[in-house]
């Protein structure tokens, strides 16, 4: 039974979707004015895994993640670069999508942009004004917080604490400093759309309410995002959405923790800011993109999504080392050729324990660190069976299990000479082959490595150790290590 921590209630709750067998989920995306950073990567990965596991359990998930493509930050960046806000938004929107692809984060079902939803945004503001929850001052429109008595329920803040924690828009005309903008009058040269209140653009908060309701309905199951969005963004979303519809907005609120550098929150102002691209660039000399992406995923998933995560190069190296240990076992399982030894029944016993333990971990609020620990335990059990002389049938079962449960976390999928890439088949809880084209692994292709390894083995057999060493060095330059076996054969790994 799946339990999730609901920020709104402040406790774990049994997850029960509105519609049996179906889940509607919305996660706040990025404001596209700059390259994505490690915090964006964590949030995207968290909700990608949550979507995966829900589908693994048999739910059909409709997942929406938005882009904010009109905002003061975008306008300011456009002015500095002497271009248009639209050009800036498009540039960094595509950059974000490229970064997510590199990380192995699958796209959501819908990626709405604020600028494509102006009619829905304007209609929602009109609805709030008609119900007395919003008021107009000149060409601006504000939500009146006092009209929504339960304001602050999500963040658990008292009235006197709300103002101190908010990014308050200074405007002496407002009835209350906490009132927030629904519609802003445009300044000369800024992006603008026609409205009943004059030419302007929406406030930040109203965008997500309008987009989520349009694509998921007035009430949906899960709303997610980073903890920095709890107040005021998500608090404001609840107020304006519930006030407009008279209904519950999102039933479960899930928030991922901050990324820290040396136990401080990552931020540009502190100078401890890493973009996703910088991480790939730093590791490019050692590994190709696919390896870097999987190591980063592994590292991010070894901390529970609600806890703060302390990033370091050492942590990333340890993640890569752990993955190398898994891939070493996978290669040894593939090399099993004998029919004797522990067979299918013994393998099925350890697989059964993994299935139970993995499911229990993920059912406890998507506890990926515990799930990974059970995969590590399973690796140890596979090692024991290998030492006992595992049969080919048993080895195949173990490999299939690694692939199946690893796919929920999108781990163990990059070595396509070992595995076909897999994905969850929605509504079945099973895994199947992806329909998208296989990803191309960067670096030296497996066929070339195998040929060089054959040449090296022959050189060693003939006593030409100089040539053998040259081949080893050449492979090492491409991140390939060789393990020589006592019988004179060798095997390789990245």
mmCIF file with all atom_site columns, C-alpha atoms in Angstrom, residues 329-481:
data_model
loop_
_atom_site.group_PDB
_atom_site.id
_atom_site.type_symbol
_atom_site.label_atom_id
_atom_site.label_alt_id
_atom_site.label_comp_id
_atom_site.label_asym_id
_atom_site.label_entity_id
_atom_site.label_seq_id
_atom_site.pdbx_PDB_ins_code
_atom_site.Cartn_x
_atom_site.Cartn_y
_atom_site.Cartn_z
_atom_site.occupancy
_atom_site.B_iso_or_equiv
_atom_site.pdbx_formal_charge
_atom_site.auth_seq_id
_atom_site.auth_comp_id
_atom_site.auth_asym_id
_atom_site.auth_atom_id
_atom_site.pdbx_PDB_model_num
ATOM 1   C CA . UNK A 1 329 ? 28.159 -8.447  -11.822 1.00 0.00 ? 329 UNK A CA 1
ATOM 2   C CA . UNK A 1 330 ? 26.023 -8.013  -14.954 1.00 0.00 ? 330 UNK A CA 1
ATOM 3   C CA . UNK A 1 331 ? 28.977 -8.924  -17.162 1.00 0.00 ? 331 UNK A CA 1
ATOM 4   C CA . UNK A 1 332 ? 29.787 -11.969 -15.088 1.00 0.00 ? 332 UNK A CA 1
ATOM 5   C CA . UNK A 1 333 ? 26.148 -13.074 -15.238 1.00 0.00 ? 333 UNK A CA 1
ATOM 6   C CA . UNK A 1 334 ? 26.225 -12.766 -19.012 1.00 0.00 ? 334 UNK A CA 1
ATOM 7   C CA . UNK A 1 335 ? 29.335 -14.917 -19.181 1.00 0.00 ? 335 UNK A CA 1
ATOM 8   C CA . UNK A 1 336 ? 27.632 -17.818 -17.380 1.00 0.00 ? 336 UNK A CA 1
ATOM 9   C CA . UNK A 1 337 ? 27.442 -20.690 -19.842 1.00 0.00 ? 337 UNK A CA 1
ATOM 10  C CA . UNK A 1 338 ? 27.089 -23.836 -17.769 1.00 0.00 ? 338 UNK A CA 1
ATOM 11  C CA . UNK A 1 339 ? 23.863 -25.750 -17.241 1.00 0.00 ? 339 UNK A CA 1
ATOM 12  C CA . UNK A 1 340 ? 24.936 -26.969 -13.803 1.00 0.00 ? 340 UNK A CA 1
ATOM 13  C CA . UNK A 1 341 ? 24.756 -25.198 -10.464 1.00 0.00 ? 341 UNK A CA 1
ATOM 14  C CA . UNK A 1 342 ? 21.988 -23.225 -8.727  1.00 0.00 ? 342 UNK A CA 1
ATOM 15  C CA . UNK A 1 343 ? 19.219 -22.765 -11.242 1.00 0.00 ? 343 UNK A CA 1
ATOM 16  C CA . UNK A 1 344 ? 15.950 -20.960 -11.776 1.00 0.00 ? 344 UNK A CA 1
ATOM 17  C CA . UNK A 1 345 ? 14.368 -21.811 -8.415  1.00 0.00 ? 345 UNK A CA 1
ATOM 18  C CA . UNK A 1 346 ? 17.295 -20.451 -6.380  1.00 0.00 ? 346 UNK A CA 1
ATOM 19  C CA . UNK A 1 347 ? 17.363 -17.286 -8.494  1.00 0.00 ? 347 UNK A CA 1
ATOM 20  C CA . UNK A 1 348 ? 13.612 -16.864 -8.130  1.00 0.00 ? 348 UNK A CA 1
ATOM 21  C CA . UNK A 1 349 ? 13.929 -17.024 -4.340  1.00 0.00 ? 349 UNK A CA 1
ATOM 22  C CA . UNK A 1 350 ? 16.339 -14.090 -4.161  1.00 0.00 ? 350 UNK A CA 1
ATOM 23  C CA . UNK A 1 351 ? 14.326 -12.231 -6.812  1.00 0.00 ? 351 UNK A CA 1
ATOM 24  C CA . UNK A 1 352 ? 11.216 -12.713 -4.687  1.00 0.00 ? 352 UNK A CA 1
ATOM 25  C CA . UNK A 1 353 ? 12.950 -11.094 -1.727  1.00 0.00 ? 353 UNK A CA 1
ATOM 26  C CA . UNK A 1 354 ? 14.049 -8.177  -3.903  1.00 0.00 ? 354 UNK A CA 1
ATOM 27  C CA . UNK A 1 355 ? 10.528 -7.684  -5.222  1.00 0.00 ? 355 UNK A CA 1
ATOM 28  C CA . UNK A 1 356 ? 9.099  -7.567  -1.719  1.00 0.00 ? 356 UNK A CA 1
ATOM 29  C CA . UNK A 1 357 ? 11.814 -5.333  -0.264  1.00 0.00 ? 357 UNK A CA 1
ATOM 30  C CA . UNK A 1 358 ? 11.962 -2.967  -3.231  1.00 0.00 ? 358 UNK A CA 1
ATOM 31  C CA . UNK A 1 359 ? 8.189  -2.524  -3.258  1.00 0.00 ? 359 UNK A CA 1
ATOM 32  C CA . UNK A 1 360 ? 8.054  -1.952  0.496   1.00 0.00 ? 360 UNK A CA 1
ATOM 33  C CA . UNK A 1 361 ? 10.750 0.739   0.250   1.00 0.00 ? 361 UNK A CA 1
ATOM 34  C CA . UNK A 1 362 ? 9.108  2.602   -2.621  1.00 0.00 ? 362 UNK A CA 1
ATOM 35  C CA . UNK A 1 363 ? 5.673  2.310   -0.997  1.00 0.00 ? 363 UNK A CA 1
ATOM 36  C CA . UNK A 1 364 ? 7.037  4.272   1.960   1.00 0.00 ? 364 UNK A CA 1
ATOM 37  C CA . UNK A 1 365 ? 6.940  7.689   0.320   1.00 0.00 ? 365 UNK A CA 1
ATOM 38  C CA . UNK A 1 366 ? 9.173  6.698   -2.599  1.00 0.00 ? 366 UNK A CA 1
ATOM 39  C CA . UNK A 1 367 ? 12.161 5.792   -0.431  1.00 0.00 ? 367 UNK A CA 1
ATOM 40  C CA . UNK A 1 368 ? 14.778 5.462   -3.179  1.00 0.00 ? 368 UNK A CA 1
ATOM 41  C CA . UNK A 1 369 ? 17.798 5.163   -0.794  1.00 0.00 ? 369 UNK A CA 1
ATOM 42  C CA . UNK A 1 370 ? 16.222 2.055   0.737   1.00 0.00 ? 370 UNK A CA 1
ATOM 43  C CA . UNK A 1 371 ? 15.322 0.729   -2.718  1.00 0.00 ? 371 UNK A CA 1
ATOM 44  C CA . UNK A 1 372 ? 18.943 1.141   -3.857  1.00 0.00 ? 372 UNK A CA 1
ATOM 45  C CA . UNK A 1 373 ? 20.157 -0.568  -0.672  1.00 0.00 ? 373 UNK A CA 1
ATOM 46  C CA . UNK A 1 374 ? 17.986 -3.573  -1.542  1.00 0.00 ? 374 UNK A CA 1
ATOM 47  C CA . UNK A 1 375 ? 19.416 -3.614  -5.057  1.00 0.00 ? 375 UNK A CA 1
ATOM 48  C CA . UNK A 1 376 ? 22.900 -3.628  -3.524  1.00 0.00 ? 376 UNK A CA 1
ATOM 49  C CA . UNK A 1 377 ? 21.895 -6.539  -1.289  1.00 0.00 ? 377 UNK A CA 1
ATOM 50  C CA . UNK A 1 378 ? 20.533 -8.336  -4.341  1.00 0.00 ? 378 UNK A CA 1
ATOM 51  C CA . UNK A 1 379 ? 23.882 -7.766  -6.066  1.00 0.00 ? 379 UNK A CA 1
ATOM 52  C CA . UNK A 1 380 ? 25.597 -9.488  -3.147  1.00 0.00 ? 380 UNK A CA 1
ATOM 53  C CA . UNK A 1 381 ? 23.237 -12.457 -3.382  1.00 0.00 ? 381 UNK A CA 1
ATOM 54  C CA . UNK A 1 382 ? 23.877 -12.680 -7.118  1.00 0.00 ? 382 UNK A CA 1
ATOM 55  C CA . UNK A 1 383 ? 27.603 -12.760 -6.375  1.00 0.00 ? 383 UNK A CA 1
ATOM 56  C CA . UNK A 1 384 ? 27.135 -15.680 -3.988  1.00 0.00 ? 384 UNK A CA 1
ATOM 57  C CA . UNK A 1 385 ? 25.173 -17.625 -6.591  1.00 0.00 ? 385 UNK A CA 1
ATOM 58  C CA . UNK A 1 386 ? 27.871 -16.924 -9.171  1.00 0.00 ? 386 UNK A CA 1
ATOM 59  C CA . UNK A 1 387 ? 30.508 -18.356 -6.854  1.00 0.00 ? 387 UNK A CA 1
ATOM 60  C CA . UNK A 1 388 ? 28.360 -21.468 -6.422  1.00 0.00 ? 388 UNK A CA 1
ATOM 61  C CA . UNK A 1 389 ? 28.417 -22.151 -10.161 1.00 0.00 ? 389 UNK A CA 1
ATOM 62  C CA . UNK A 1 390 ? 25.176 -20.526 -11.308 1.00 0.00 ? 390 UNK A CA 1
ATOM 63  C CA . UNK A 1 391 ? 23.313 -22.033 -14.259 1.00 0.00 ? 391 UNK A CA 1
ATOM 64  C CA . UNK A 1 392 ? 22.607 -20.033 -17.414 1.00 0.00 ? 392 UNK A CA 1
ATOM 65  C CA . UNK A 1 393 ? 18.864 -20.014 -16.709 1.00 0.00 ? 393 UNK A CA 1
ATOM 66  C CA . UNK A 1 394 ? 19.413 -18.668 -13.214 1.00 0.00 ? 394 UNK A CA 1
ATOM 67  C CA . UNK A 1 395 ? 21.788 -16.002 -14.486 1.00 0.00 ? 395 UNK A CA 1
ATOM 68  C CA . UNK A 1 396 ? 19.250 -14.857 -17.063 1.00 0.00 ? 396 UNK A CA 1
ATOM 69  C CA . UNK A 1 397 ? 16.579 -14.519 -14.367 1.00 0.00 ? 397 UNK A CA 1
ATOM 70  C CA . UNK A 1 398 ? 18.876 -12.400 -12.217 1.00 0.00 ? 398 UNK A CA 1
ATOM 71  C CA . UNK A 1 399 ? 19.775 -10.123 -15.127 1.00 0.00 ? 399 UNK A CA 1
ATOM 72  C CA . UNK A 1 400 ? 16.103 -9.634  -15.958 1.00 0.00 ? 400 UNK A CA 1
ATOM 73  C CA . UNK A 1 401 ? 15.398 -8.668  -12.347 1.00 0.00 ? 401 UNK A CA 1
ATOM 74  C CA . UNK A 1 402 ? 18.214 -6.100  -12.280 1.00 0.00 ? 402 UNK A CA 1
ATOM 75  C CA . UNK A 1 403 ? 16.850 -4.629  -15.472 1.00 0.00 ? 403 UNK A CA 1
ATOM 76  C CA . UNK A 1 404 ? 13.228 -4.620  -14.294 1.00 0.00 ? 404 UNK A CA 1
ATOM 77  C CA . UNK A 1 405 ? 13.669 -2.963  -10.917 1.00 0.00 ? 405 UNK A CA 1
ATOM 78  C CA . UNK A 1 406 ? 16.503 -0.731  -12.062 1.00 0.00 ? 406 UNK A CA 1
ATOM 79  C CA . UNK A 1 407 ? 14.256 0.675   -14.784 1.00 0.00 ? 407 UNK A CA 1
ATOM 80  C CA . UNK A 1 408 ? 11.928 2.162   -12.166 1.00 0.00 ? 408 UNK A CA 1
ATOM 81  C CA . UNK A 1 409 ? 14.830 4.403   -11.161 1.00 0.00 ? 409 UNK A CA 1
ATOM 82  C CA . UNK A 1 410 ? 16.110 4.492   -14.772 1.00 0.00 ? 410 UNK A CA 1
ATOM 83  C CA . UNK A 1 411 ? 19.313 2.819   -13.651 1.00 0.00 ? 411 UNK A CA 1
ATOM 84  C CA . UNK A 1 412 ? 21.248 -0.032  -15.329 1.00 0.00 ? 412 UNK A CA 1
ATOM 85  C CA . UNK A 1 413 ? 19.995 1.023   -18.756 1.00 0.00 ? 413 UNK A CA 1
ATOM 86  C CA . UNK A 1 414 ? 23.000 2.577   -20.487 1.00 0.00 ? 414 UNK A CA 1
ATOM 87  C CA . UNK A 1 415 ? 25.040 -0.462  -21.522 1.00 0.00 ? 415 UNK A CA 1
ATOM 88  C CA . UNK A 1 416 ? 22.949 -1.410  -24.501 1.00 0.00 ? 416 UNK A CA 1
ATOM 89  C CA . UNK A 1 417 ? 25.360 -4.148  -25.527 1.00 0.00 ? 417 UNK A CA 1
ATOM 90  C CA . UNK A 1 418 ? 24.189 -5.795  -22.312 1.00 0.00 ? 418 UNK A CA 1
ATOM 91  C CA . UNK A 1 419 ? 20.548 -4.735  -22.041 1.00 0.00 ? 419 UNK A CA 1
ATOM 92  C CA . UNK A 1 420 ? 17.845 -3.467  -24.307 1.00 0.00 ? 420 UNK A CA 1
ATOM 93  C CA . UNK A 1 421 ? 16.576 -0.133  -22.906 1.00 0.00 ? 421 UNK A CA 1
ATOM 94  C CA . UNK A 1 422 ? 13.321 -0.647  -21.058 1.00 0.00 ? 422 UNK A CA 1
ATOM 95  C CA . UNK A 1 423 ? 10.470 1.396   -19.703 1.00 0.00 ? 423 UNK A CA 1
ATOM 96  C CA . UNK A 1 424 ? 7.370  0.791   -17.649 1.00 0.00 ? 424 UNK A CA 1
ATOM 97  C CA . UNK A 1 425 ? 4.302  -0.175  -19.651 1.00 0.00 ? 425 UNK A CA 1
ATOM 98  C CA . UNK A 1 426 ? 1.534  2.041   -18.166 1.00 0.00 ? 426 UNK A CA 1
ATOM 99  C CA . UNK A 1 427 ? -1.346 0.169   -16.608 1.00 0.00 ? 427 UNK A CA 1
ATOM 100 C CA . UNK A 1 428 ? 0.407  -3.202  -16.376 1.00 0.00 ? 428 UNK A CA 1
ATOM 101 C CA . UNK A 1 429 ? 3.119  -2.903  -13.748 1.00 0.00 ? 429 UNK A CA 1
ATOM 102 C CA . UNK A 1 430 ? 5.351  -4.687  -16.242 1.00 0.00 ? 430 UNK A CA 1
ATOM 103 C CA . UNK A 1 431 ? 8.293  -3.573  -18.323 1.00 0.00 ? 431 UNK A CA 1
ATOM 104 C CA . UNK A 1 432 ? 8.681  -3.558  -22.052 1.00 0.00 ? 432 UNK A CA 1
ATOM 105 C CA . UNK A 1 433 ? 11.031 -2.431  -24.767 1.00 0.00 ? 433 UNK A CA 1
ATOM 106 C CA . UNK A 1 434 ? 10.980 1.296   -25.422 1.00 0.00 ? 434 UNK A CA 1
ATOM 107 C CA . UNK A 1 435 ? 9.514  2.397   -28.694 1.00 0.00 ? 435 UNK A CA 1
ATOM 108 C CA . UNK A 1 436 ? 11.908 5.311   -29.069 1.00 0.00 ? 436 UNK A CA 1
ATOM 109 C CA . UNK A 1 437 ? 15.158 4.705   -30.995 1.00 0.00 ? 437 UNK A CA 1
ATOM 110 C CA . UNK A 1 438 ? 18.038 3.333   -28.904 1.00 0.00 ? 438 UNK A CA 1
ATOM 111 C CA . UNK A 1 439 ? 20.335 5.960   -27.498 1.00 0.00 ? 439 UNK A CA 1
ATOM 112 C CA . UNK A 1 440 ? 23.774 6.158   -29.049 1.00 0.00 ? 440 UNK A CA 1
ATOM 113 C CA . UNK A 1 441 ? 26.536 5.566   -26.531 1.00 0.00 ? 441 UNK A CA 1
ATOM 114 C CA . UNK A 1 442 ? 29.264 8.136   -26.952 1.00 0.00 ? 442 UNK A CA 1
ATOM 115 C CA . UNK A 1 443 ? 32.900 7.069   -26.963 1.00 0.00 ? 443 UNK A CA 1
ATOM 116 C CA . UNK A 1 444 ? 34.477 3.926   -28.403 1.00 0.00 ? 444 UNK A CA 1
ATOM 117 C CA . UNK A 1 445 ? 31.793 1.477   -29.627 1.00 0.00 ? 445 UNK A CA 1
ATOM 118 C CA . UNK A 1 446 ? 31.691 -2.018  -28.084 1.00 0.00 ? 446 UNK A CA 1
ATOM 119 C CA . UNK A 1 447 ? 32.583 -3.701  -31.400 1.00 0.00 ? 447 UNK A CA 1
ATOM 120 C CA . UNK A 1 448 ? 35.866 -1.765  -31.627 1.00 0.00 ? 448 UNK A CA 1
ATOM 121 C CA . UNK A 1 449 ? 36.686 -2.537  -27.997 1.00 0.00 ? 449 UNK A CA 1
ATOM 122 C CA . UNK A 1 450 ? 36.088 -6.255  -28.549 1.00 0.00 ? 450 UNK A CA 1
ATOM 123 C CA . UNK A 1 451 ? 38.360 -6.216  -31.619 1.00 0.00 ? 451 UNK A CA 1
ATOM 124 C CA . UNK A 1 452 ? 41.165 -4.483  -29.704 1.00 0.00 ? 452 UNK A CA 1
ATOM 125 C CA . UNK A 1 453 ? 40.756 -6.906  -26.817 1.00 0.00 ? 453 UNK A CA 1
ATOM 126 C CA . UNK A 1 454 ? 41.084 -9.832  -29.252 1.00 0.00 ? 454 UNK A CA 1
ATOM 127 C CA . UNK A 1 455 ? 44.262 -8.298  -30.708 1.00 0.00 ? 455 UNK A CA 1
ATOM 128 C CA . UNK A 1 456 ? 45.643 -7.753  -27.215 1.00 0.00 ? 456 UNK A CA 1
ATOM 129 C CA . UNK A 1 457 ? 44.927 -11.351 -26.182 1.00 0.00 ? 457 UNK A CA 1
ATOM 130 C CA . UNK A 1 458 ? 46.719 -12.621 -29.281 1.00 0.00 ? 458 UNK A CA 1
ATOM 131 C CA . UNK A 1 459 ? 49.667 -10.278 -28.626 1.00 0.00 ? 459 UNK A CA 1
ATOM 132 C CA . UNK A 1 460 ? 49.988 -11.599 -25.090 1.00 0.00 ? 460 UNK A CA 1
ATOM 133 C CA . UNK A 1 461 ? 49.814 -15.189 -26.357 1.00 0.00 ? 461 UNK A CA 1
ATOM 134 C CA . UNK A 1 462 ? 52.717 -14.464 -28.723 1.00 0.00 ? 462 UNK A CA 1
ATOM 135 C CA . UNK A 1 463 ? 54.703 -12.663 -26.015 1.00 0.00 ? 463 UNK A CA 1
ATOM 136 C CA . UNK A 1 464 ? 54.357 -9.226  -27.606 1.00 0.00 ? 464 UNK A CA 1
ATOM 137 C CA . UNK A 1 465 ? 53.738 -7.448  -24.312 1.00 0.00 ? 465 UNK A CA 1
ATOM 138 C CA . UNK A 1 466 ? 54.698 -4.050  -25.706 1.00 0.00 ? 466 UNK A CA 1
ATOM 139 C CA . UNK A 1 467 ? 51.767 -4.184  -28.136 1.00 0.00 ? 467 UNK A CA 1
ATOM 140 C CA . UNK A 1 468 ? 49.495 -5.507  -25.393 1.00 0.00 ? 468 UNK A CA 1
ATOM 141 C CA . UNK A 1 469 ? 50.401 -2.564  -23.155 1.00 0.00 ? 469 UNK A CA 1
ATOM 142 C CA . UNK A 1 470 ? 49.844 -0.098  -25.985 1.00 0.00 ? 470 UNK A CA 1
ATOM 143 C CA . UNK A 1 471 ? 46.337 -1.477  -26.528 1.00 0.00 ? 471 UNK A CA 1
ATOM 144 C CA . UNK A 1 472 ? 45.602 -1.282  -22.796 1.00 0.00 ? 472 UNK A CA 1
ATOM 145 C CA . UNK A 1 473 ? 46.719 2.361   -22.722 1.00 0.00 ? 473 UNK A CA 1
ATOM 146 C CA . UNK A 1 474 ? 44.620 3.175   -25.789 1.00 0.00 ? 474 UNK A CA 1
ATOM 147 C CA . UNK A 1 475 ? 41.543 1.666   -24.175 1.00 0.00 ? 475 UNK A CA 1
ATOM 148 C CA . UNK A 1 476 ? 42.271 3.463   -20.909 1.00 0.00 ? 476 UNK A CA 1
ATOM 149 C CA . UNK A 1 477 ? 42.217 6.782   -22.766 1.00 0.00 ? 477 UNK A CA 1
ATOM 150 C CA . UNK A 1 478 ? 38.608 5.989   -23.651 1.00 0.00 ? 478 UNK A CA 1
ATOM 151 C CA . UNK A 1 479 ? 37.679 5.120   -20.063 1.00 0.00 ? 479 UNK A CA 1
ATOM 152 C CA . UNK A 1 480 ? 37.899 1.350   -20.616 1.00 0.00 ? 480 UNK A CA 1
ATOM 153 C CA . UNK A 1 481 ? 39.509 -0.896  -17.987 1.00 0.00 ? 481 UNK A CA 1
#
